[in-house]
C-alpha atoms as one frame of an Amber mdcrd trajectory, in Angstrom:
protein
   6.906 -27.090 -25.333   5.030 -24.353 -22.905   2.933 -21.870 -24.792   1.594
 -18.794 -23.028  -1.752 -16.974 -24.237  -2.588 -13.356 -23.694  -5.022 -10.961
 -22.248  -8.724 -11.162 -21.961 -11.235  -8.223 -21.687 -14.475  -8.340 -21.563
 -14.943 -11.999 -19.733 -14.626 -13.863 -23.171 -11.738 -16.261 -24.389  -9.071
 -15.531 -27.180  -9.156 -18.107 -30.230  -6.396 -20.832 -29.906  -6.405 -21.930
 -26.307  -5.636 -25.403 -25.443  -8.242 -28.326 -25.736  -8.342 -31.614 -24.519
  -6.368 -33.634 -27.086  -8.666 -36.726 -28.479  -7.037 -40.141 -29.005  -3.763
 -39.245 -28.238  -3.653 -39.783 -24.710  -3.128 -36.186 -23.509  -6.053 -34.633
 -21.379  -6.444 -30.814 -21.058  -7.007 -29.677 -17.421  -8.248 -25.945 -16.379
  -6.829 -23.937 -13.626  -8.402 -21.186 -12.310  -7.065 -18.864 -10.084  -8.013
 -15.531  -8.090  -6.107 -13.471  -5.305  -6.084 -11.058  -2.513  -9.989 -10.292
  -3.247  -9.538  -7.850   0.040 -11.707  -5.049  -0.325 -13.819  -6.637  -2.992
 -15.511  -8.980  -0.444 -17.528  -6.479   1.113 -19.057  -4.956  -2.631 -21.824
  -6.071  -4.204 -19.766  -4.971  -7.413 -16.608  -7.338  -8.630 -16.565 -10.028
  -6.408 -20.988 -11.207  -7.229 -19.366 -10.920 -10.861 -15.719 -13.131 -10.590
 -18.142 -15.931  -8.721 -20.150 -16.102 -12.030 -17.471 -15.635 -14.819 -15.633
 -18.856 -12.663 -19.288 -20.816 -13.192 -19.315 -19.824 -16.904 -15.696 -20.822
 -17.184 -16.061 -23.778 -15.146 -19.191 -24.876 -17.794 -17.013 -24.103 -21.242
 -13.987 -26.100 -19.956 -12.981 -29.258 -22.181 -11.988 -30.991 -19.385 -11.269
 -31.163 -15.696 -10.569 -27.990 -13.585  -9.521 -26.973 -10.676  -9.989 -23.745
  -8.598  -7.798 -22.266  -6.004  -6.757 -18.866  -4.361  -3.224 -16.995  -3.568
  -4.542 -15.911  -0.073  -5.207 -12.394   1.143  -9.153 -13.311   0.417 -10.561
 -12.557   4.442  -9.177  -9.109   4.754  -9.551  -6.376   4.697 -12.554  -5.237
   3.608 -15.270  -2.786   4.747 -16.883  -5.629   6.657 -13.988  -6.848   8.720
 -14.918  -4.843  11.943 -18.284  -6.650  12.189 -18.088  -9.896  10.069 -14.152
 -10.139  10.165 -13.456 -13.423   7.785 -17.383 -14.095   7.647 -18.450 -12.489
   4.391 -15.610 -13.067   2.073 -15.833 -17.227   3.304 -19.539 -17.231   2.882
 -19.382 -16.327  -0.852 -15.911 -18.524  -1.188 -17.929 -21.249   0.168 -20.430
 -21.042  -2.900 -17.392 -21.029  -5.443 -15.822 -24.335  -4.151 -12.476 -23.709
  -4.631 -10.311 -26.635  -4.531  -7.898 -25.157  -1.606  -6.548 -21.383  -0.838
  -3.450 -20.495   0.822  -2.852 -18.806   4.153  -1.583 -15.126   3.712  -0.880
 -12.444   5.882  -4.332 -11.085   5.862  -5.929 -14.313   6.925  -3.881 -13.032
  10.459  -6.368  -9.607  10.186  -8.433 -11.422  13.291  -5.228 -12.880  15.033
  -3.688 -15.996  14.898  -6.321 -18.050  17.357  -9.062 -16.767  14.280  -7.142
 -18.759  11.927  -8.803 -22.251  12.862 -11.977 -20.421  12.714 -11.481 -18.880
   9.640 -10.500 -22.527   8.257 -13.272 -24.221  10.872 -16.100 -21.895   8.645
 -14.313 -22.963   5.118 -15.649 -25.663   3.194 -12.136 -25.990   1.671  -9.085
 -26.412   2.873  -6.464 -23.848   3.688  -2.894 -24.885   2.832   0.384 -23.952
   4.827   3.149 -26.204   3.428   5.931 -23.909   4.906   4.167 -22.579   7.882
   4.576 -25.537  10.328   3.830 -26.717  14.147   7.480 -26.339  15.376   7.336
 -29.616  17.678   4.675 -31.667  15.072   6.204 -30.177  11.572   3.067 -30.461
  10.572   0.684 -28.018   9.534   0.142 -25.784  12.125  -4.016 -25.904  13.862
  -6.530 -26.241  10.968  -4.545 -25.763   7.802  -2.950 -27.999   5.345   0.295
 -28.937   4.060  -1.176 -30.216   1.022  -4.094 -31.232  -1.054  -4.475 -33.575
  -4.125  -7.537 -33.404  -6.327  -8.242 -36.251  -8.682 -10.312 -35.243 -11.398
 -11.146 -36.563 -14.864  -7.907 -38.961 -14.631  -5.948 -36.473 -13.856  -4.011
 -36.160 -10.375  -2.932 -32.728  -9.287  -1.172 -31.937  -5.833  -1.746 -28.529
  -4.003   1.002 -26.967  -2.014   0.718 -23.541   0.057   3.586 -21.036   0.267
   4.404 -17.970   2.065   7.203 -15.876   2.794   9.164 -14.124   5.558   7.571
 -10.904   3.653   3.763 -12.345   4.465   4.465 -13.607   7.627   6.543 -11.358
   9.859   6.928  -8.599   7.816   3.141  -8.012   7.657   2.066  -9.185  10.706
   2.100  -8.891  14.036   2.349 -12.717  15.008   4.991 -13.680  16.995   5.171
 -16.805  15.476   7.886 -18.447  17.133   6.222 -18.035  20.684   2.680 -19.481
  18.590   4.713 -22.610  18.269   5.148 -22.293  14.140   8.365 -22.401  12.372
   8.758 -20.776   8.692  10.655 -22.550   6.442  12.374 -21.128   3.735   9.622
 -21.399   1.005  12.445 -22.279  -1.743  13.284 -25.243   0.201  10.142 -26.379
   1.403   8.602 -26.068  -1.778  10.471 -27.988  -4.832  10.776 -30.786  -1.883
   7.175 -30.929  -1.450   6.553 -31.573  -4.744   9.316 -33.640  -5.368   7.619
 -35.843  -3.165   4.394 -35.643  -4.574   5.340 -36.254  -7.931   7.143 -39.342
  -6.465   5.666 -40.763  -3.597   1.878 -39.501  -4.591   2.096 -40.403  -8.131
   0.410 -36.805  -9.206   0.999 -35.694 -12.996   0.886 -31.737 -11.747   2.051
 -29.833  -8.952   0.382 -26.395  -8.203   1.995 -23.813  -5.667   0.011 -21.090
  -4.173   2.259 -19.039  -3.151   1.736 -15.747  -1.211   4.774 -14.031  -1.797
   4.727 -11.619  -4.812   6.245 -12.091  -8.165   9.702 -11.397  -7.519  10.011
 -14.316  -4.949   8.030 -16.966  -7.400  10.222 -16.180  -9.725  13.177 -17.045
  -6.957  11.063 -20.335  -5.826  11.023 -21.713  -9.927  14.495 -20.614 -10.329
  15.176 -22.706  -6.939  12.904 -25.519  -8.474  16.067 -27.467  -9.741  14.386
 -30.357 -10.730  11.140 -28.363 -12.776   8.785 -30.291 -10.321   6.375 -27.431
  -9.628   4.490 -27.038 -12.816   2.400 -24.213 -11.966   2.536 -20.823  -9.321
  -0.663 -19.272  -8.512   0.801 -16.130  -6.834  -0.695 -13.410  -4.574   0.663
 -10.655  -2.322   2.107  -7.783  -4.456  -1.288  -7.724  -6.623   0.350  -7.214
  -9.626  -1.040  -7.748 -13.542   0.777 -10.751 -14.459  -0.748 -12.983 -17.010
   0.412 -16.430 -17.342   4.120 -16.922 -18.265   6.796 -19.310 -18.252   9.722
 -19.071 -16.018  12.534 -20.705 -14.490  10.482 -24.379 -15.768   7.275 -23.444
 -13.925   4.252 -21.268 -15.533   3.643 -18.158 -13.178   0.231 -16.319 -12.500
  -1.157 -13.186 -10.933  -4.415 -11.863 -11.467  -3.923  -8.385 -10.207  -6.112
  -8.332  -7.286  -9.925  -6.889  -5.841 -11.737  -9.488  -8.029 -10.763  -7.619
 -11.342  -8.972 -10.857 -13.117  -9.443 -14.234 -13.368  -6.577 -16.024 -14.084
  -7.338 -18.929 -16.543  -4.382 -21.780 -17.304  -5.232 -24.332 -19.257  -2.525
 -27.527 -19.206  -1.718 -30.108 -21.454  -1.090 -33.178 -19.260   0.353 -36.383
 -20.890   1.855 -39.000 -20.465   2.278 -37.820 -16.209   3.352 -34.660 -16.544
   2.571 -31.094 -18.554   4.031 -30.803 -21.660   2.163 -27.583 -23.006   0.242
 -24.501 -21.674  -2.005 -21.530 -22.537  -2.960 -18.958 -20.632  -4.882 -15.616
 -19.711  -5.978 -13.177 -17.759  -9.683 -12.691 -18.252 -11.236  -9.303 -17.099
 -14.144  -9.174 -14.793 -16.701  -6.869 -16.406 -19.521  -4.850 -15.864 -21.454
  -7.018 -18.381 -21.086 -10.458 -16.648 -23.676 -10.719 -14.138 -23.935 -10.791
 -10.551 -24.112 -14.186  -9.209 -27.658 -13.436  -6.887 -26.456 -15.721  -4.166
 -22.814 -13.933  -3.706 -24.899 -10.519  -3.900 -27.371 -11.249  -1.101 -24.677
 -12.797   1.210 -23.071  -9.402   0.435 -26.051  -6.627   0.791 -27.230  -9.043
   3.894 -24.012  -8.077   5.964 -24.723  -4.343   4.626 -27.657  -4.016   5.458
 -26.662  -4.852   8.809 -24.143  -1.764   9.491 -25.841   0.788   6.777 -22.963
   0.925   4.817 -25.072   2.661   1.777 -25.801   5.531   4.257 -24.065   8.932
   2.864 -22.457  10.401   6.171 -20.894  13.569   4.187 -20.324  15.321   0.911
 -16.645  16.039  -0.375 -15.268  18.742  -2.105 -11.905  17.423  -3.085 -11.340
  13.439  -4.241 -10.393  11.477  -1.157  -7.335   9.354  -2.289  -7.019   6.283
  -0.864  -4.831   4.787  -3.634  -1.583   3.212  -2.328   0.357   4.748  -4.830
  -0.439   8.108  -3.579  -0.297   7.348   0.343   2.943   5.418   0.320   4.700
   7.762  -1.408   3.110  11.495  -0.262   1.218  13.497   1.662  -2.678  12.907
   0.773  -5.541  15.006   1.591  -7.643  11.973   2.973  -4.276  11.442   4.760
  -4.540  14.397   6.611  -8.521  13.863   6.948  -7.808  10.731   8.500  -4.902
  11.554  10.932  -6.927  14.757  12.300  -9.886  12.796  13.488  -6.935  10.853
  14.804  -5.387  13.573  16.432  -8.656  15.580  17.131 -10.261  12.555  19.157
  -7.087  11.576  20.962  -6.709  15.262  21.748  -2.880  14.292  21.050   0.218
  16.617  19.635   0.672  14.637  16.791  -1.230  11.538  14.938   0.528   9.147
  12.517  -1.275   6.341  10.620   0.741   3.538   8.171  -0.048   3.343   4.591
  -1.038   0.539   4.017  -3.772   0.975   6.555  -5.323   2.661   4.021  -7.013
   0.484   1.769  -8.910  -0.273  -1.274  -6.783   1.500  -3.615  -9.692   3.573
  -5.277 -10.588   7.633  -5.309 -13.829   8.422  -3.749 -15.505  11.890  -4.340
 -15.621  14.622  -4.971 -19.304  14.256  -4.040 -21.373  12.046  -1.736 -19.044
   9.935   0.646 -20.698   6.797   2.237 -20.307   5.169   5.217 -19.267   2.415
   3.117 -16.642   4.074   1.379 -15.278   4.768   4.475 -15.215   1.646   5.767
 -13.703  -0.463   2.824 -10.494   2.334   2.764 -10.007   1.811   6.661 -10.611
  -1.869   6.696  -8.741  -3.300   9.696  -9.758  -3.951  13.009  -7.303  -0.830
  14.504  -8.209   0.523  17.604  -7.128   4.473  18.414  -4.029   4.282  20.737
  -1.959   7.461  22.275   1.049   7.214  23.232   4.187   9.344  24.755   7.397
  10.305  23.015  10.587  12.191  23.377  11.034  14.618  20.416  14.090  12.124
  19.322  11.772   9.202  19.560   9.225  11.031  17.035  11.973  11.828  14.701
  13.315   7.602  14.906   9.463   7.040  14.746   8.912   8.961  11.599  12.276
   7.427   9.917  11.530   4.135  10.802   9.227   4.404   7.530  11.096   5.757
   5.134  12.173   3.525   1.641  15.271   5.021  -0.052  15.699   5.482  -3.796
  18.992   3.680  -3.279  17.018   0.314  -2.107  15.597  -2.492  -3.328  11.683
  -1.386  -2.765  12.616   1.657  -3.907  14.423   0.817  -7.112  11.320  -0.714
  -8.083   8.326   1.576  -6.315  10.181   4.795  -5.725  10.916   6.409  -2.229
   7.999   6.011  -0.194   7.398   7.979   3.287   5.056   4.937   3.887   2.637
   7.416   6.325   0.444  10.255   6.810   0.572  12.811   9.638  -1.267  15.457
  11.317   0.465  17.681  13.929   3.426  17.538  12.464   5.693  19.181   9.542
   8.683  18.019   8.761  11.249  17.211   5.516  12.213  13.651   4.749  15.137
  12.959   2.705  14.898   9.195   0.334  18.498   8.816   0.202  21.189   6.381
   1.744  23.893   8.155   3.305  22.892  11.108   4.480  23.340  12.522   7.796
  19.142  12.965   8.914  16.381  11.363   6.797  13.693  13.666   8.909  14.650
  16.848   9.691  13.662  20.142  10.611  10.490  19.323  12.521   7.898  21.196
  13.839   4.983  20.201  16.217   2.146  22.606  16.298   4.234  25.005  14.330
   7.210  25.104  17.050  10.301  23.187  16.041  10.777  20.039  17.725  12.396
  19.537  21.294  13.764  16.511  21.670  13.786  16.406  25.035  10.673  16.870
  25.385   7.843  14.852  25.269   4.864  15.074  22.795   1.414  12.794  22.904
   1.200  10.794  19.582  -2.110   9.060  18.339  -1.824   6.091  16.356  -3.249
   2.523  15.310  -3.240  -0.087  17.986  -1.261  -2.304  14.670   1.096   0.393
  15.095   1.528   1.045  18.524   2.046  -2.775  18.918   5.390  -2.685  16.508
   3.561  -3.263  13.177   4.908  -1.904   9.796   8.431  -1.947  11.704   7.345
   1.090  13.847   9.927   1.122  16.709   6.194   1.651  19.440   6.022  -1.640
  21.241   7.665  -0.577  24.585   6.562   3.581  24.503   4.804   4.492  27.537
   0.396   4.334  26.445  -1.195   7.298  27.482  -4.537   5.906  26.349  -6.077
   2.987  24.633  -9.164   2.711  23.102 -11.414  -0.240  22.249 -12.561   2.762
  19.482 -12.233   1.508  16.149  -9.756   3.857  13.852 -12.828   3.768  10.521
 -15.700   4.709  13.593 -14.158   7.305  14.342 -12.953   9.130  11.520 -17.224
   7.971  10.440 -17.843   9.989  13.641 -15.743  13.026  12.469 -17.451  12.971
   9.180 -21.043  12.870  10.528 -20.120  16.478  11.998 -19.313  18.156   9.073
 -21.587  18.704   6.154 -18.558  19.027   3.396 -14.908  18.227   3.705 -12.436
  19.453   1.148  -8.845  17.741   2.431  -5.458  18.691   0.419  -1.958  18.449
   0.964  -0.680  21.411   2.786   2.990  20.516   2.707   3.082  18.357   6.109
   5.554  15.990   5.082   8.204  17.490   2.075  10.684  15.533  -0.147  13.794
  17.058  -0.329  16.962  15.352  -2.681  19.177  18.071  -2.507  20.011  21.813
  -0.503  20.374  24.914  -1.963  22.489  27.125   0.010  20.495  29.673   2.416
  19.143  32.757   2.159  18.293  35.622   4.077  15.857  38.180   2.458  13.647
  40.997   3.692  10.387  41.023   3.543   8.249  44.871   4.051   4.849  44.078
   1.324   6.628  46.438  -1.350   7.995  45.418  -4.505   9.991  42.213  -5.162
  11.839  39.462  -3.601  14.672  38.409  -5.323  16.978  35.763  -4.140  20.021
  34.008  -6.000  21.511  30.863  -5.342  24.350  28.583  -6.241  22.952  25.314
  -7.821  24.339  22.071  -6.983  26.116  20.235 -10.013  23.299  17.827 -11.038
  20.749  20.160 -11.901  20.032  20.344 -15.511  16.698  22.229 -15.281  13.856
  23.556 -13.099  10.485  22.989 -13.589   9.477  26.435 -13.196   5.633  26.275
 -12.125   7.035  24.113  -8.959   8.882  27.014  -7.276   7.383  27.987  -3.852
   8.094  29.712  -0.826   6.330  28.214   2.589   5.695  29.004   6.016   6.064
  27.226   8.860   1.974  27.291   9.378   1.847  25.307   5.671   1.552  28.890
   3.593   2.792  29.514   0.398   3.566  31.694  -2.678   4.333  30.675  -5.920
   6.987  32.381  -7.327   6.293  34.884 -10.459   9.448  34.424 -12.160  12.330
  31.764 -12.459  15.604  31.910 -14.387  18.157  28.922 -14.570  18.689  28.100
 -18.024  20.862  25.091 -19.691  24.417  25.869 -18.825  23.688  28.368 -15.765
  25.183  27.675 -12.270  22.794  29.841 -10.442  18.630  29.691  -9.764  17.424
  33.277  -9.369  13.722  33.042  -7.676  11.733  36.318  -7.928   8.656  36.307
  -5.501   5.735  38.881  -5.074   6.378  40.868  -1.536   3.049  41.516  -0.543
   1.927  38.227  -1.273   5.062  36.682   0.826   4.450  39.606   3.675   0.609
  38.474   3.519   1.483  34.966   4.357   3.294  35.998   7.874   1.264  38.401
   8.292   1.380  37.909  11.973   4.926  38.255  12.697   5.888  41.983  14.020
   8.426  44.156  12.977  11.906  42.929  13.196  11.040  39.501  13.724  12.637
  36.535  11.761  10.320  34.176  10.086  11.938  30.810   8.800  10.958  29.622
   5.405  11.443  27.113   3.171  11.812  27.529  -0.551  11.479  24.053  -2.821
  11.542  23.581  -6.281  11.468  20.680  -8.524  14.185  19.992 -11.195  15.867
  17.640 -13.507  18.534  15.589 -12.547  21.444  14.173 -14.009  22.179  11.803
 -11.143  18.709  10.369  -9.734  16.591   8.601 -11.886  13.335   8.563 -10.105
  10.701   5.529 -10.272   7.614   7.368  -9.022   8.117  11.093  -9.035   8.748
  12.834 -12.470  11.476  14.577 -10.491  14.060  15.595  -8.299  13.567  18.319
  -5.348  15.358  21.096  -4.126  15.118  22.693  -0.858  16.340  26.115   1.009
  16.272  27.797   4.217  15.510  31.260   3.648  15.420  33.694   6.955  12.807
  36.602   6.307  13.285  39.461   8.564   9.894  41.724   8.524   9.907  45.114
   8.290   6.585  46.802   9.105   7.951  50.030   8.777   9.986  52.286   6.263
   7.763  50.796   3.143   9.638  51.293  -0.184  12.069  49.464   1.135  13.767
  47.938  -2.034  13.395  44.514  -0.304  15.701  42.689  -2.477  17.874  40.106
  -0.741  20.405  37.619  -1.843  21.591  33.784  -0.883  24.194  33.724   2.249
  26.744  31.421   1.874  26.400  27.790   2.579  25.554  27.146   5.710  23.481
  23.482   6.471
């Protein structure tokens, strides 16, 4: 019988967890498990605190226990550019875990820096899958496997990763390394097969790096129910202890905030019960003193503490927000890009930016910097064709219609500077970027435009199709130095979206209207057949320079086939204020609205969009300026 537990809070156990059984021949063995502590290893905050709450839990255990890790633990973290895997090892070194397994971000330093990385351990890293393609054994100073004896008990220690954490989030060319990947749900349940044959253990525990939807795939692929336990990391999700598929699966969220606590009933050679939790790390356990000085030593070091500039706005470096939209720290970040590459354009990936936390508004550290652009990147130009920008920007785009997206949402996966443009989430359609402009012109494809990025980037990473583009310039410049740089010159900041990058789902028919600072701007237009409402207070008209006006009155009520959008005119002519008489200004009108066809994961809802042509008239005032939708014509 398997019996799963709850949640924790506050660093304390619930009543009714397992205990070692007494006279019955059944021994209760503890497993503890973190993951991807990342950004935590570089704060004397979470991490100080998950090294204690393992001591205490390590003390109250009846019975033997074992530690490990689901990888991601050396990067990246505010430290990385001057201690790369030191820090985070150094305090992992005073826990003693029993083994961790290699994940993408123990590649942060390259893949020579992984026999380091394992050299400086004083555990073993495990690789079960990742193996020396002439050898097939584990490739230079990892693992395939571990057993612990303790207390009677005999557990074996496997370490799993997936296409997902290897090439998908790297940029290791593993094949020319001399490493093959096995498939994970092969190399896995025979692993332990043989352990639990050949080596005699009663338990078999999997670290896997490769997110909860693939664990779930390797206990379903588990035929024979010979991996007892998997410890994953990866995806960083909240997933107390559970059984599935035969095995009991664990993720502890990620950052040092969880510990994940399984306690198994082994008898007889194998588990027959389990209970488990998640137990929060807290503010009231304390620091372990040893963790915190190996921390505030490497500090000290680079003046982390030191506050470089105050903000007026929060600076978002949550992944949520920058995978799926434009962000002011975005923008902050990709114009110190753009402004120190003296480029056209700048572009940085996502998940470059880390720690998954809101900083400000107020005083903005060096630190804070630091653990939100944690990689090694160095500042790279390089030259594109208008086309290539456009294929650049769509490489990055998840559709609704996908599998990522059915379960995060569309995603534009970057931020930009330079550059406006639309992106469209949907399969099927005919451009997924479109109508681009670069420094407020629209885009020439022919021609060619200087683009600053991240040397992860320009080097293919995150699927960005870079590797072969001519380099105008590379820099040995570290991406978080200088946005620190661009910081240090300004004594407040106060970054927002500006309407750089715009979702669009569906097209209202154009419109032409004119536009002479008197009166109203009306326009009417056809709505397509999915629309069930508008959210009114999303209605806007912009400019190609990122201006806009809110419109002051919206009518499309249940049963109506057309929007009518009623605008200010001298608010609209005060936006294009520099365009002369006669002159056509292109704008865009969007509006958010319910849908009876997309059911969005992330976004409350659907968006429309519109060209509308203003002509100006600086002349003749009174005109009624009163225009209405042309036909279709995208």
């Amino acid at each position: 019988m398997l019996r799963a537990g709850g949640i924790v809070l506050g660093g304390s156990l619930v009543s009714g967890s397992a205990t070692a059984a007494g006279g019955d021949g059944s021994t209760t063995l503890t497993l503890l498990s973190y993951n991807d502590i990342q950004t935590a290893a570089a704060e004397d905050k979470k991490f100080p605190r998950l090294v204690t709450l393992i001591e205490q839990r390590r003390a109250a255990a009846d019975g033997p226990v074992v530690v490990v890790g689901g990888g991601d633990e050396v990067g990246p973290h505010a430290l990385s550019p001057i201690s790369q895997w030191r820090a985070p090892v150094d305090v992992l070194n005073k826990v003693g875990p029993d083994a961790d397994v290699i994940g993408n971000h123990e590649f942060d330093y390259g893949f020579d820096a992984i026999s380091n990385v394992t050299e400086d351990s004083e555990f073993p890293w495990l690789a079960t899958n990742l193996v020396d393609s002439e050898t097939g054994e584990a490739f230079d100073g990892t693992e395939s496997e571990r057993i612990v004896e303790r207390g009677g008990v005999k557990v074996g220690l496997i370490g799993l990763a997936d296409e997902g954490a290897t090439t998908g989030k790297t940029n290791i060319d593993f094949e020319a390394e001399g490493v093959t990947i096995e498939d994970f749900t092969e190399t896995g349940p025979a692993e332990a097969k043989r352990l639990k044959e050949e080596e005699d253990v009663d338990a078999v525990v999997a670290l896997a790096h490769t997110g909860i939807d693939d664990a779930e795939n390797l206990a379903e692929a588990d035929a024979d129910d010979d991996i007892d336990v998997v410890v994953v990391g990866d995806d960083e999700q909240f997933y107390p202890p559970e059984a599935v598929d035969g095995s009991i699966i664990s993720e502890a969220r990620a950052r040092a905030a969880y510990l994940s606590e399984i306690e198994l009933t082994i008898e007889g050679g194998e588990v027959t019960a389990f209970d488990g939790q998640l137990i929060e790390v807290t503010d009231d356990i304390e620091k372990d003193p040893t963790a915190s000085s190996i921390i505030n030593d490497y500090r000290a070091d680079v003046g982390l503490d030191e506050v470089i500039v105050e903000a007026e706005t929060p600076l978002d470096a949550t992944f949520g927000s920058n995978y799926h939209r434009e962000t002011g720290y975005g923008n902050l970040i990709t114009d110190a890009m753009r402004d120190r590459a003296e480029a056209d354009v700048a572009i940085t990936n996502a998940g470059g930016i880390r720690s998954d936390s809101v900083y400000g508004p107020g005083e903005i550290t060096g630190g804070d910097i630091f653990n939100t652009l944690p990689f090694p990147n160095t500042l790279v130009t390089v030259e594109l064709t208008g086309e290539e920008l456009v294929e650049t920007l769509a490489s990055q785009i998840v559709t609704l219609e996908s599998g990522t997206g059915q379960d995060l949402g569309e995603e534009i996966s970057q931020q930009t500077s330079g550059v406006r443009f639309e992106w469209v989430p949907h399969e099927g359609v005919d451009e997924q970027i479109r109508d681009v402009r670069v420094g407020g012109e629209p885009l020439d494809p022919d021609g060619t435009y200087d683009v600053a990025v991240n040397s992860f980037m320009a080097n293919g990473g995150s699927g960005y199709p870079l590797e072969d583009k001519p380099v105008i310039e590379a820099t040995d410049e570290l991406l978080v130095t200088l946005v620190v740089d661009y910081l240090r010159e300004r004594d407040t900041v106060a970054p927002e979206p500006e309407g750089r990058a715009q979702r669009v789902d569906r097209d209202l028919p154009d419109a032409s209207v004119t536009v002479d600072g008197n009166g109203k701007v009306v326009t009417q237009f056809d709505a397509p057949d999915d629309v069930q409402s508008v959210a009114d207070d999303t209605v806007a008209v912009w400019t190609p320079d990122g201006e806009h006006v809110d419109a002051e009155h919206v009518a499309f009520g249940e049963g109506d086939e057309t929007l009518v959008v009623r605008l200010d005119d001298g608010d609209l002519a005060d936006t294009i204020e520099d365009a002369a008489d006669g002159d056509e200004v292109s704008l865009n009108l969007y509006a958010e609205y319910e849908s009876s066809e997309y059911d969005h994961v992330y976004f409350e809802r659907s968006r429309l969009n519109a060209d509308v042509a203003a002509t100006v008239r600086r002349r003749g005032r009174g005109a009624s300026g009163r225009g209405r939708a042309a036909p279709p014509g995208r």
